[in-house]
mmCIF file of N, CA and C in Angstrom:
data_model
loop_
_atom_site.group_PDB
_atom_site.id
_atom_site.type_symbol
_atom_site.label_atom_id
_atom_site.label_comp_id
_atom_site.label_asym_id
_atom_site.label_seq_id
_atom_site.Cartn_x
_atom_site.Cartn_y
_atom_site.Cartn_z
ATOM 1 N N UNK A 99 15.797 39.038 65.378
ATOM 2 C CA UNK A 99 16.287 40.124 64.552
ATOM 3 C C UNK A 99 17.666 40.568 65.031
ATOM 4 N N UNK A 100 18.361 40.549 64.216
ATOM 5 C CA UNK A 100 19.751 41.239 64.538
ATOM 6 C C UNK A 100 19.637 42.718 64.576
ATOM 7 N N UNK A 101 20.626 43.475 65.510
ATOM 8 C CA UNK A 101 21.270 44.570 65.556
ATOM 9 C C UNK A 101 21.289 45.399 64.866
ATOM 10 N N UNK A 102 21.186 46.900 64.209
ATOM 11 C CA UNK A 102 21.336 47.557 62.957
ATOM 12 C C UNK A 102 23.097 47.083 62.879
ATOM 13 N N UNK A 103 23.809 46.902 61.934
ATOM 14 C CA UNK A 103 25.222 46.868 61.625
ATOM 15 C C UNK A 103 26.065 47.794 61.160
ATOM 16 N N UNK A 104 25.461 48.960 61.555
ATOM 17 C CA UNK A 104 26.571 50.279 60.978
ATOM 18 C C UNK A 104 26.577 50.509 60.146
ATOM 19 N N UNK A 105 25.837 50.393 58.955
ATOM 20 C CA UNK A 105 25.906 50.880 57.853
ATOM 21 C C UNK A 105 24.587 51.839 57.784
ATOM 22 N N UNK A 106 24.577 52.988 56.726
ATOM 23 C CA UNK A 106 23.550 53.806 56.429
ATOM 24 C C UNK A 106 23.048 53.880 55.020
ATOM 25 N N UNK A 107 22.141 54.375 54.945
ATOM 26 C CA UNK A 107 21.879 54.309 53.436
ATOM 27 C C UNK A 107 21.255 55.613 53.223
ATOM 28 N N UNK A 108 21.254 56.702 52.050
ATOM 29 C CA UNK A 108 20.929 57.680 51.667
ATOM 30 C C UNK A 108 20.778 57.747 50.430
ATOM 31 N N UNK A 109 19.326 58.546 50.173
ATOM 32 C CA UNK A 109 18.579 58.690 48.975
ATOM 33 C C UNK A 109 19.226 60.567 48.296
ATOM 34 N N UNK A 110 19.425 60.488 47.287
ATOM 35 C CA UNK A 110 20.050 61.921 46.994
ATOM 36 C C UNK A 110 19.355 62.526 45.515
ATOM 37 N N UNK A 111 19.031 63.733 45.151
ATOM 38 C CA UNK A 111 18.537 63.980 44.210
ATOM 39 C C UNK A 111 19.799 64.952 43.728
ATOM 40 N N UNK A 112 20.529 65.345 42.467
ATOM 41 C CA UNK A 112 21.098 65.803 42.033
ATOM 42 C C UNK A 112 20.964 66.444 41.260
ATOM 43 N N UNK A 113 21.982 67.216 40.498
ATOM 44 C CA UNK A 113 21.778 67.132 38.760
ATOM 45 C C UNK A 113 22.209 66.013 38.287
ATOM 46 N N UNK A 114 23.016 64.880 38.292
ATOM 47 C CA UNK A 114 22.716 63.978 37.764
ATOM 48 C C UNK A 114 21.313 63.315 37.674
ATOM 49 N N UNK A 115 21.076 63.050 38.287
ATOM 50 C CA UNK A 115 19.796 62.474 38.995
ATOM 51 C C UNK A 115 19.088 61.885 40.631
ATOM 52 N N UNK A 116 19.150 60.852 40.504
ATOM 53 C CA UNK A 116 18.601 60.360 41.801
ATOM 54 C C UNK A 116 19.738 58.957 42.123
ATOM 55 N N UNK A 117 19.825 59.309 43.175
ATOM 56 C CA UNK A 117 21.067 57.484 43.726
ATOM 57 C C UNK A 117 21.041 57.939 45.283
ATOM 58 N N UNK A 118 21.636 56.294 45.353
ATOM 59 C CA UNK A 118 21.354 56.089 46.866
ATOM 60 C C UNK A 118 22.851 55.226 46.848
ATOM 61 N N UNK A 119 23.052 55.912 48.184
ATOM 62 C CA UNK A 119 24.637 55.803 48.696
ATOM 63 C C UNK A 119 24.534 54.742 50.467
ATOM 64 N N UNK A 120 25.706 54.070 49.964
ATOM 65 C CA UNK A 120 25.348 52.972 51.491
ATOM 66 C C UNK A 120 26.360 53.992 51.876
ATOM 67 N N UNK A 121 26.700 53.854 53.122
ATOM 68 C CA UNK A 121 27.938 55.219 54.061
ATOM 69 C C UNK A 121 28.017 53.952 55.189
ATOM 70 N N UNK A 122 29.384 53.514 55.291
ATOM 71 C CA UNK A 122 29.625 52.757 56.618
ATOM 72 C C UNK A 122 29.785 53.851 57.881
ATOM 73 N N UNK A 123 30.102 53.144 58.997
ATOM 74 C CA UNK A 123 30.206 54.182 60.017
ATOM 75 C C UNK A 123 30.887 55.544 60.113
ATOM 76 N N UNK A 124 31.424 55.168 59.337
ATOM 77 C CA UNK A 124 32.476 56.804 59.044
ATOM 78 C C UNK A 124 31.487 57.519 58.143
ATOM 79 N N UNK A 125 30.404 57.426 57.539
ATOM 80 C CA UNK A 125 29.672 58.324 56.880
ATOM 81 C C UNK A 125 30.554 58.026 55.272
ATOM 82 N N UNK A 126 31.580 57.025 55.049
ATOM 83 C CA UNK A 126 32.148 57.220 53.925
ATOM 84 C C UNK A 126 31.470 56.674 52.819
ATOM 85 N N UNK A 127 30.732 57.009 52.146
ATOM 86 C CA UNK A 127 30.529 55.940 50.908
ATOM 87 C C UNK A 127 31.064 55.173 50.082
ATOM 88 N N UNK A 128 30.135 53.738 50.487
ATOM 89 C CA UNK A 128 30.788 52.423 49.916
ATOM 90 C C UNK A 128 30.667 51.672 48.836
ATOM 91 N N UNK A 129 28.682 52.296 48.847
ATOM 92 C CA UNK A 129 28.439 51.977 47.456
ATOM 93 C C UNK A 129 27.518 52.860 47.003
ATOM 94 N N UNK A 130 27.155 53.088 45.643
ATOM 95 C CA UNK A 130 26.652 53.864 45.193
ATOM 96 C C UNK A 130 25.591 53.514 43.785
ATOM 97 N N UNK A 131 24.543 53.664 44.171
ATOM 98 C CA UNK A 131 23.383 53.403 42.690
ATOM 99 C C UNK A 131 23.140 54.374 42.497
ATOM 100 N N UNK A 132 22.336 54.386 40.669
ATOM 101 C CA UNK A 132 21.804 55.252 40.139
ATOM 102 C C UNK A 132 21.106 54.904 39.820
ATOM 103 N N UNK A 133 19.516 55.799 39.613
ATOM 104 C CA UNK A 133 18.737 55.238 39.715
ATOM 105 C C UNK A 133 17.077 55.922 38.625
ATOM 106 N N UNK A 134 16.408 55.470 38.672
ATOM 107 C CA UNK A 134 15.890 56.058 37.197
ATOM 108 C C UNK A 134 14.626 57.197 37.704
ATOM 109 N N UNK A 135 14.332 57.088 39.011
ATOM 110 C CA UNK A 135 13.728 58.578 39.559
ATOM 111 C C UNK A 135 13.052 57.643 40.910
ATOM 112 N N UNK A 136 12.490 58.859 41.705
ATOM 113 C CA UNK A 136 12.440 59.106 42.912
ATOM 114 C C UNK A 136 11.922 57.371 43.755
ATOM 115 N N UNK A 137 10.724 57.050 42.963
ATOM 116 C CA UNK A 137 10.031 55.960 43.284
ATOM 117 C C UNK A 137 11.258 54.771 43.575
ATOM 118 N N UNK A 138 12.341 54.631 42.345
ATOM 119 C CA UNK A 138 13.190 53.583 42.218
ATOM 120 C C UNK A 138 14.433 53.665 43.260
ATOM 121 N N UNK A 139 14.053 54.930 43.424
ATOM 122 C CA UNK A 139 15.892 54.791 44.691
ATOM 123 C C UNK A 139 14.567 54.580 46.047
ATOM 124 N N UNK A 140 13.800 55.417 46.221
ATOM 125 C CA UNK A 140 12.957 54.691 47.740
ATOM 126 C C UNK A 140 12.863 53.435 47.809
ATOM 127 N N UNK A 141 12.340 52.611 46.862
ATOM 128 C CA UNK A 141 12.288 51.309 46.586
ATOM 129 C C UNK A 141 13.512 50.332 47.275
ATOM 130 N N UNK A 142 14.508 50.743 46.793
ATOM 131 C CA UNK A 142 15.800 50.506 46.612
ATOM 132 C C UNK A 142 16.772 50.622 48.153
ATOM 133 N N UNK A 143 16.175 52.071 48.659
ATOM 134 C CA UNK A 143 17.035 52.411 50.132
ATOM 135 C C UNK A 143 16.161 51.702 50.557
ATOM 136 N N UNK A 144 14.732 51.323 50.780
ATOM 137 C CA UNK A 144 14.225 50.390 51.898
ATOM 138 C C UNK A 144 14.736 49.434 51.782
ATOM 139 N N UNK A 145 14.731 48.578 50.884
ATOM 140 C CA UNK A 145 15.613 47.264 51.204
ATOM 141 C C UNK A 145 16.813 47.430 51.658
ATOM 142 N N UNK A 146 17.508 48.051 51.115
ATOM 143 C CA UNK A 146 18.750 47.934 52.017
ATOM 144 C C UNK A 146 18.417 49.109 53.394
ATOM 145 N N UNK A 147 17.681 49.769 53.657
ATOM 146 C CA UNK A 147 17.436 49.760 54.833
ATOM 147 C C UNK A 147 17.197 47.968 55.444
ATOM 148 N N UNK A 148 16.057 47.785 54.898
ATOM 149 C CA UNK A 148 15.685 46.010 55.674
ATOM 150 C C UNK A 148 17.216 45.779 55.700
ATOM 151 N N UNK A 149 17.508 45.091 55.231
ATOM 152 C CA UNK A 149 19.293 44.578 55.335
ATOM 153 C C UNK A 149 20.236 45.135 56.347
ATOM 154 N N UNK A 150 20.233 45.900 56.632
ATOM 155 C CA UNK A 150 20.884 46.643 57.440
ATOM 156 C C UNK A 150 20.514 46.249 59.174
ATOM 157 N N UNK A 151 19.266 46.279 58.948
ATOM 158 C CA UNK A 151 18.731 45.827 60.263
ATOM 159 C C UNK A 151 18.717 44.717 60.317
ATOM 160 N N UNK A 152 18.689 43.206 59.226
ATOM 161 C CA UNK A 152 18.169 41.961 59.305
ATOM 162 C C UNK A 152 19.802 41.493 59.344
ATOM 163 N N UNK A 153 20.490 41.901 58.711
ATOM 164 C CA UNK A 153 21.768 41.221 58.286
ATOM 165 C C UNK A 153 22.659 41.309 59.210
ATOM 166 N N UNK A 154 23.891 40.594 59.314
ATOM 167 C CA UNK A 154 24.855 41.094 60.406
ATOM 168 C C UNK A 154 25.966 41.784 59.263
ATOM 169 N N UNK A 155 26.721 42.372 60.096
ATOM 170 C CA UNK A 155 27.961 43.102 59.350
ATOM 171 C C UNK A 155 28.720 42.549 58.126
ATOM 172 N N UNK A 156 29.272 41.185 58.679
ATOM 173 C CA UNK A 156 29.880 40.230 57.704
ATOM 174 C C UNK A 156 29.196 40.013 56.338
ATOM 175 N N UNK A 157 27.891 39.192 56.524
ATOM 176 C CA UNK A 157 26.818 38.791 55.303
ATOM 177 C C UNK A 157 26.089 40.503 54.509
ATOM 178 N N UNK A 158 26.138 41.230 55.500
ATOM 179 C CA UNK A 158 25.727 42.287 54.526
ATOM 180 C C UNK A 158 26.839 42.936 53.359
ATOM 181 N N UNK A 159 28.376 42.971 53.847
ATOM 182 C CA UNK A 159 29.065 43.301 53.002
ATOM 183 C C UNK A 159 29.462 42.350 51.818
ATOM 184 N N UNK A 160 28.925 41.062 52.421
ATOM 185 C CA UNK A 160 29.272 40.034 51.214
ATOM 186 C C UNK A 160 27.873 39.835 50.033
ATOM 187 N N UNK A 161 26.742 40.335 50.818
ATOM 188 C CA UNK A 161 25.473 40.547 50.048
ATOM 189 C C UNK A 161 25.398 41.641 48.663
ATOM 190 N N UNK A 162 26.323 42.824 49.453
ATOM 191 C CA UNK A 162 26.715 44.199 48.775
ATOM 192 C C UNK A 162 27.962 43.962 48.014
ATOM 193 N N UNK A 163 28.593 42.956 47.934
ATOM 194 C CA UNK A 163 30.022 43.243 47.479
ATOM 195 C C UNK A 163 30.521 44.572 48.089
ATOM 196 N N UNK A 164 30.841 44.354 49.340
ATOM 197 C CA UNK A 164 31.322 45.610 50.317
ATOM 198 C C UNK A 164 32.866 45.210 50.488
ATOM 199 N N UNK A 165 33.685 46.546 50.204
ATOM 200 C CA UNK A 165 35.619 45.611 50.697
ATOM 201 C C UNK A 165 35.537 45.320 52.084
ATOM 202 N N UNK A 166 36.319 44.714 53.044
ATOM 203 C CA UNK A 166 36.450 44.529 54.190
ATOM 204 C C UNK A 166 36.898 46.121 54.938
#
């Protein structure tokens, strides 16, 4: 198993609705889903939780379409 790679992931409820935000080490957000309610963004941050921990830095941003 690889390393966690610095990235985070967060589940958010809004008035828009519900999305889940990847945040690289700076806490900045990189990417961002929306999502159709609570069940579908948990769904959604666990895997890319898994990823985060399974992936290395490089292959996860190319998995995510992440910029360098």
């Amino acid at each position: 198993m690889a390393e966690e790679n610095g990235y985070a992931v967060v589940v958010e409820d809004s008035a828009e609705g519900w999305h889940v935000v990847i945040q690289d080490r700076d806490g900045t957000a990189v990417s961002y889903r929306a999502c159709r309610d609570a069940l579908e963004a948990r769904i959604y941050a666990s895997t890319v939780r898994q990823h985060i921990y399974w992936l290395s830095e490089p292959k996860f941003r190319e998995y995510y379409q992440l910029d360098d």
